[in-house]
């Protein structure tokens, strides 16, 4: 039995201490939530504005990087196009120079053909000269058996054969001399000039062509190298720009998702805040309009009036008309469920002898004065009645508080300080009745 009694006592003590632990846990949880989450609409708006500003700054930084990369790509493309135009210009210039060189080579070939023709003509003249010399030598040589033919009669007027031969020889000699003079005059001049001019022109043209060819080849090689370099740079820039664009797009999507998630959380918190505010307003309205609280206030006033009346007991003298003895009557009390003031007042009005009441029972008319021991017992009974009424009132307050705390699950309502400070025991049946009535009201 002692074990059961100890167990019950420990259970009661635990139940008495449990609300304090619960209130402390609720208070700590509320403080932690307020420290982590924004507790007011201004803080929520500030957090939202801060997230928007951070997102705008990040987006602007990404846009600036994208603009810089686009400017670099445009610059590389402009350089590549300029290099391509330079290459086309160089190709055209080289083609024109090659055409000029081909025309010069064709002119040189024409000069060479002219020189060859002159050389052939000189050779022909030399062969004719040698033939003429041979003929002249053959004409000078005469055979000894050859004799001049006899002249015919009547042929004296014709030139002699010797004269004709001499004239022919003389003409041939003159022609040979003329040809020799021409050959002597033209051969060294033409040969030397042609040879010198040909050698000089060929050497100079060859040197120029070689220099131009070397310059063209060097320019072509440098242009090809520049084109290759710019192509590599353009490809690397395109690759890097593509990777950078992918990273930027991924970062933008990540930031957008984070912003949407935060906005969703913010909207959820705003909805929860609005719901809690509505519940608080509803609870406040219910508390303000609850008839139980009105009755509790009235009971509090009645209890205070009864306590103050218990401390002062007045003696009302009997009226002269009736001739009755004085009686002890309590002063007029406030409205209460168990008050006896109306009966006393009725007795005074009818002229009867009023009798004081203790614990709801009317005393005898011949009761002694308050100075007697019976008056002391009546005062003790009155204090007992006041204590029982106070206990019942406190039990009603606790029951009403618990019934109002049950609907407000989102945010516990603030209990009355007078109820929290009271340590009186609570009656079980009355509490169960009040809680069941409140549950029925909540269900309705």
XYZ file of C-alpha atoms in Angstrom:
444
model
C 0.000 0.000 0.000
C 2.808 2.371 0.821
C 4.367 1.615 -2.532
C 1.113 2.404 -4.340
C 0.633 5.518 -2.248
C 4.177 6.642 -3.030
C 3.671 5.898 -6.686
C 0.453 7.902 -6.746
C 2.109 10.743 -4.861
C 5.021 10.769 -7.298
C 2.584 10.703 -10.195
C 0.649 13.631 -8.765
C 3.852 15.565 -8.176
C 4.957 14.796 -11.733
C 1.595 15.928 -13.089
C 1.883 19.106 -11.040
C 5.392 19.800 -12.313
C 4.642 18.783 -15.917
C 2.883 22.068 -16.902
C 5.916 24.055 -15.804
C 8.198 21.899 -17.964
C 5.742 22.132 -20.829
C 5.568 25.923 -20.586
C 9.361 26.136 -20.431
C 9.735 23.870 -23.484
C 7.113 25.880 -25.369
C 8.835 29.137 -24.428
C 12.269 27.867 -25.503
C 10.843 26.520 -28.769
C 9.102 29.812 -29.461
C 12.313 31.760 -28.749
C 14.297 29.450 -31.050
C 11.745 29.838 -33.827
C 11.730 33.599 -33.418
C 15.542 33.659 -33.515
C 15.670 31.592 -36.714
C 12.579 32.768 -38.599
C 11.376 36.316 -39.189
C 8.708 37.151 -36.684
C 7.203 40.221 -38.347
C 6.039 41.230 -41.777
C 8.783 43.873 -42.019
C 11.496 41.264 -41.359
C 9.964 38.953 -43.964
C 9.903 41.768 -46.505
C 13.490 42.685 -45.613
C 14.664 39.084 -46.093
C 12.821 38.907 -49.413
C 14.334 42.207 -50.571
C 17.784 41.020 -49.505
C 17.439 37.811 -51.511
C 16.198 39.765 -54.518
C 19.118 42.190 -54.260
C 21.627 39.331 -53.975
C 20.075 37.601 -56.977
C 20.116 40.858 -58.980
C 23.802 41.458 -58.161
C 24.729 37.889 -59.130
C 22.726 38.143 -62.342
C 24.362 41.463 -63.222
C 27.817 39.995 -62.640
C 27.008 37.061 -64.913
C 25.653 39.435 -67.576
C 28.842 41.510 -67.430
C 30.981 38.407 -67.853
C 28.821 37.337 -70.780
C 29.176 40.780 -72.404
C 32.958 40.642 -71.949
C 33.143 37.200 -73.552
C 30.972 38.351 -76.442
C 33.207 41.396 -76.939
C 36.272 39.123 -77.012
C 34.625 36.824 -79.553
C 33.657 39.807 -81.732
C 37.216 41.143 -81.513
C 38.649 37.795 -82.578
C 36.198 37.590 -85.468
C 37.130 41.110 -86.608
C 40.831 40.231 -86.499
C 40.207 37.027 -88.434
C 38.206 38.898 -91.091
C 40.935 41.561 -91.395
C 43.583 38.863 -91.787
C 41.461 37.149 -94.425
C 41.129 40.431 -96.346
C 44.895 40.942 -96.116
C 45.447 37.444 -97.440
C 43.093 38.103 -100.340
C 44.891 41.396 -101.097
C 48.275 39.681 -101.015
C 46.999 36.948 -103.297
C 45.748 39.524 -105.795
C 49.046 41.436 -105.608
C 51.036 38.274 -106.137
C 48.854 37.312 -109.091
C 49.409 40.751 -110.692
C 53.147 40.506 -110.143
C 53.223 37.028 -111.603
C 51.325 38.318 -114.659
C 53.844 41.168 -115.058
C 56.715 38.730 -114.780
C 55.106 36.486 -117.367
C 54.734 39.443 -119.763
C 58.354 40.390 -119.187
C 59.453 36.831 -119.791
C 57.437 36.737 -123.014
C 59.092 40.035 -124.079
C 62.494 38.565 -123.323
C 61.584 35.517 -125.332
C 60.612 37.807 -128.260
C 63.940 39.621 -127.971
C 65.700 36.287 -127.936
C 63.883 35.237 -131.085
C 64.889 38.519 -132.767
C 68.481 37.924 -131.751
C 68.276 34.400 -133.132
C 66.872 35.715 -136.419
C 69.667 38.275 -136.689
C 72.186 35.572 -135.942
C 70.734 33.373 -138.693
C 70.818 36.313 -141.096
C 74.442 36.993 -140.223
C 75.246 33.347 -140.832
C 73.467 33.493 -144.188
C 75.414 36.592 -145.148
C 78.616 34.899 -144.121
C 77.800 31.878 -146.262
C 76.930 34.110 -149.238
C 80.156 36.028 -148.723
C 82.145 32.840 -148.678
C 80.375 31.672 -151.839
C 81.139 34.996 -153.525
C 84.776 34.760 -152.518
C 84.954 31.282 -153.888
C 83.377 32.356 -157.148
C 85.800 35.283 -157.329
C 88.746 33.021 -156.742
C 87.483 30.610 -159.338
C 87.103 33.420 -161.870
C 90.674 34.541 -161.355
C 92.032 31.141 -161.899
C 92.098 30.344 -165.608
C 93.172 27.195 -167.245
C 96.114 27.450 -169.635
C 94.383 25.608 -172.474
C 91.538 28.000 -172.422
C 91.846 30.745 -175.009
C 89.607 33.564 -175.772
C 87.172 32.913 -178.567
C 87.719 34.768 -181.833
C 85.752 37.800 -182.269
C 83.121 37.755 -184.833
C 82.833 40.399 -187.430
C 80.574 43.146 -186.526
C 80.973 42.495 -182.783
C 83.466 45.235 -182.031
C 80.913 47.390 -180.405
C 80.186 44.655 -177.685
C 82.309 44.670 -174.554
C 84.855 42.079 -174.360
C 84.440 39.036 -172.192
C 87.247 40.198 -169.991
C 85.597 43.507 -169.534
C 82.350 41.781 -168.522
C 84.134 39.462 -166.193
C 86.067 42.354 -164.720
C 82.897 44.289 -164.162
C 81.293 41.276 -162.540
C 84.270 40.735 -160.334
C 84.377 44.376 -159.439
C 80.688 44.342 -158.522
C 81.101 41.214 -156.508
C 84.094 42.624 -154.735
C 82.216 45.797 -153.966
C 79.295 43.781 -152.692
C 81.605 41.620 -150.617
C 83.270 44.690 -149.227
C 79.917 46.217 -148.409
C 78.744 43.029 -146.742
C 81.970 42.765 -144.825
C 81.666 46.338 -143.713
C 78.093 45.781 -142.631
C 79.054 42.574 -140.917
C 81.992 44.217 -139.258
C 79.818 47.099 -138.184
C 76.782 45.167 -136.990
C 78.285 41.970 -135.724
C 80.207 43.255 -132.700
C 77.648 45.904 -131.892
C 74.634 43.690 -132.150
C 76.331 40.728 -130.595
C 77.850 42.731 -127.759
C 74.810 44.824 -127.113
C 72.468 41.934 -127.343
C 74.684 39.771 -125.219
C 75.295 42.479 -122.640
C 71.727 43.688 -122.535
C 70.481 40.146 -122.438
C 72.830 39.167 -119.672
C 72.228 42.343 -117.718
C 68.480 42.275 -118.153
C 68.289 38.598 -117.449
C 70.420 38.935 -114.333
C 68.510 41.944 -113.024
C 65.171 40.389 -113.866
C 66.253 37.145 -112.309
C 67.410 38.902 -109.157
C 64.194 40.890 -108.986
C 62.117 37.812 -109.563
C 64.034 35.877 -106.956
C 63.659 38.720 -104.445
C 59.973 39.069 -105.218
C 59.506 35.348 -104.993
C 61.287 35.250 -101.650
C 59.227 38.174 -100.341
C 56.041 36.617 -101.606
C 56.873 33.272 -100.068
C 57.792 34.894 -96.736
C 54.612 36.961 -96.726
C 52.575 33.939 -97.667
C 54.171 31.873 -94.908
C 53.629 34.653 -92.349
C 50.045 35.082 -93.511
C 49.435 31.341 -93.233
C 50.958 31.341 -89.740
C 48.812 34.305 -88.714
C 45.714 32.638 -90.121
C 46.542 29.450 -88.257
C 47.142 31.352 -85.021
C 43.935 33.320 -85.343
C 42.006 30.177 -86.241
C 43.345 28.455 -83.128
C 42.547 31.511 -81.036
C 39.058 31.684 -82.497
C 38.447 27.995 -81.861
C 39.774 28.256 -78.303
C 37.687 31.398 -77.747
C 34.601 29.653 -79.091
C 35.284 26.603 -76.916
C 35.946 28.706 -73.821
C 32.926 30.870 -74.554
C 30.752 27.787 -74.934
C 31.996 26.316 -71.656
C 31.641 29.665 -69.914
C 28.142 30.030 -71.331
C 27.240 26.563 -70.100
C 28.592 27.325 -66.637
C 26.783 30.666 -66.589
C 23.535 29.035 -67.714
C 23.897 26.359 -65.036
C 24.629 29.025 -62.419
C 21.641 31.106 -63.566
C 19.373 28.045 -63.385
C 20.720 27.220 -59.921
C 20.186 30.798 -58.710
C 16.698 30.845 -60.258
C 15.781 27.562 -58.559
C 17.142 28.818 -55.239
C 15.180 32.050 -55.626
C 11.988 30.152 -56.449
C 12.525 27.847 -53.480
C 13.099 30.801 -51.159
C 10.061 32.568 -52.564
C 7.992 29.416 -51.982
C 9.300 29.201 -48.407
C 8.565 32.888 -47.934
C 5.023 32.472 -49.232
C 4.531 29.445 -46.974
C 5.776 31.451 -43.994
C 3.529 34.354 -44.926
C 0.557 31.997 -45.141
C 1.488 30.455 -41.781
C 1.873 33.940 -40.297
C -1.505 35.008 -41.661
C -3.087 31.786 -40.383
C -1.565 32.282 -36.932
C -2.650 35.936 -36.896
C -6.186 34.898 -37.828
C -6.191 32.242 -35.129
C -4.910 34.736 -32.574
C -7.587 37.252 -33.544
C -10.231 34.532 -33.404
C -9.027 33.422 -29.979
C -9.008 36.999 -28.751
C -12.562 37.495 -30.021
C -13.641 34.190 -28.441
C -12.015 35.157 -25.164
C -13.636 38.586 -25.264
C -17.075 37.185 -26.140
C -17.018 34.013 -24.014
C -19.875 34.006 -21.444
C -17.822 31.770 -19.147
C -15.275 34.518 -18.672
C -18.076 36.997 -17.926
C -19.382 34.607 -15.284
C -15.852 34.158 -13.929
C -15.433 37.907 -13.611
C -18.782 38.166 -11.835
C -17.816 35.277 -9.538
C -14.518 36.997 -8.782
C -16.354 40.178 -7.841
C -18.841 38.248 -5.702
C -16.018 36.344 -4.011
C -14.181 39.565 -3.254
C -17.364 41.085 -1.855
C -18.014 38.026 0.289
C -14.459 38.012 1.611
C -14.690 41.684 2.523
C -18.115 41.073 4.085
C -16.774 38.162 6.096
C -14.216 40.434 7.684
C -16.908 42.922 8.849
C -20.054 41.845 10.676
C -22.553 44.609 11.524
C -25.478 44.610 13.986
C -28.740 46.020 12.660
C -31.028 47.360 15.479
C -34.671 46.395 15.586
C -37.143 49.020 14.463
C -39.077 50.828 17.078
C -42.403 49.949 15.483
C -41.999 46.202 15.864
C -40.203 46.292 19.178
C -37.972 43.357 18.346
C -34.453 42.764 19.638
C -31.422 43.657 17.565
C -30.114 41.003 15.212
C -26.740 40.343 13.619
C -26.978 40.755 9.840
C -24.215 40.669 7.292
C -23.877 43.615 4.963
C -25.299 43.569 1.478
C -23.185 41.367 -0.808
C -22.742 41.376 -4.574
C -24.461 38.918 -6.906
C -23.555 35.298 -6.138
C -24.974 31.882 -6.626
C -25.318 31.214 -2.836
C -26.056 34.685 -1.413
C -28.614 35.203 1.406
C -28.827 38.985 1.338
C -32.291 39.128 -0.324
C -33.881 37.057 2.418
C -32.467 39.341 5.095
C -33.690 42.409 3.286
C -37.169 40.831 2.957
C -37.198 40.148 6.658
C -36.259 43.722 7.433
C -38.989 45.044 5.124
C -41.698 42.824 6.702
C -40.653 43.852 10.178
C -39.566 40.385 11.199
C -36.422 39.692 13.093
C -33.674 38.862 10.653
C -31.271 36.110 11.515
C -27.764 35.712 10.158
C -26.985 32.739 7.908
C -23.892 30.613 8.126
C -23.212 27.961 5.406
C -26.706 28.441 3.957
C -28.598 27.754 7.287
C -30.683 30.333 9.140
C -29.693 30.823 12.777
C -32.195 30.831 15.589
C -33.822 34.060 16.623
C -32.435 33.815 20.085
C -28.833 33.260 18.973
C -26.289 34.921 21.179
C -24.246 37.928 20.194
C -20.970 37.677 18.227
C -19.096 37.796 21.441
C -20.335 34.282 22.341
C -18.533 31.052 21.279
C -21.374 30.330 18.860
C -20.456 33.462 16.938
C -16.884 32.219 16.688
C -18.071 28.920 15.244
C -20.281 30.818 12.780
C -17.288 32.886 11.638
C -15.252 29.703 11.164
C -18.094 28.160 9.165
C -18.283 31.299 7.020
C -14.544 31.174 6.314
C -14.916 27.507 5.342
C -17.730 28.432 2.970
C -15.589 31.178 1.423
C -12.686 28.741 0.969
C -14.918 26.164 -0.746
C -16.379 28.834 -3.024
C -12.890 30.055 -3.924
C -11.790 26.480 -4.643
C -14.787 25.912 -6.925
C -14.135 29.206 -8.697
C -10.457 28.371 -9.261
C -11.417 24.934 -10.632
C -13.797 26.603 -13.090
C -11.050 29.035 -14.162
C -8.556 26.202 -14.743
C -11.127 24.179 -16.700
C -12.023 27.146 -18.897
C -8.330 27.862 -19.487
C -7.598 24.286 -20.572
C -10.631 24.215 -22.834
C -9.526 27.454 -24.545
C -5.955 26.195 -24.931
C -7.029 23.079 -26.876
C -8.353 24.816 -30.073
C -5.343 27.123 -30.328
C -2.837 24.452 -31.481
C -0.932 26.803 -33.809
C 0.006 29.211 -30.990
C -0.860 28.571 -27.324
C -3.008 31.301 -25.794
C -1.516 33.341 -22.974
C -3.024 32.125 -19.687
C -4.261 34.460 -16.993
C -1.628 35.415 -14.435
C -4.032 34.883 -11.589
C -4.627 31.304 -12.730
C -0.939 30.556 -13.160
C -0.089 31.935 -9.752
C -2.778 29.931 -7.976
C -1.694 26.634 -6.418
C -5.094 25.428 -5.178
C -6.203 21.869 -6.000
C -8.783 21.366 -8.745
C -11.850 19.220 -8.374
C -11.947 16.310 -10.811
C -15.654 15.892 -11.748
C -16.240 19.581 -12.279
C -13.124 19.837 -14.492
C -14.243 16.858 -16.581
C -17.715 18.336 -16.962
C -16.368 21.701 -18.086
C -13.871 20.130 -20.515
C -16.566 17.885 -22.031
C -18.882 20.876 -22.463
C -16.099 22.883 -24.088
C -15.232 19.979 -26.423
C -18.883 19.769 -27.483
C -18.859 23.507 -28.171
C -15.653 23.158 -30.232
C -17.133 20.278 -32.241
C -20.288 22.299 -32.894
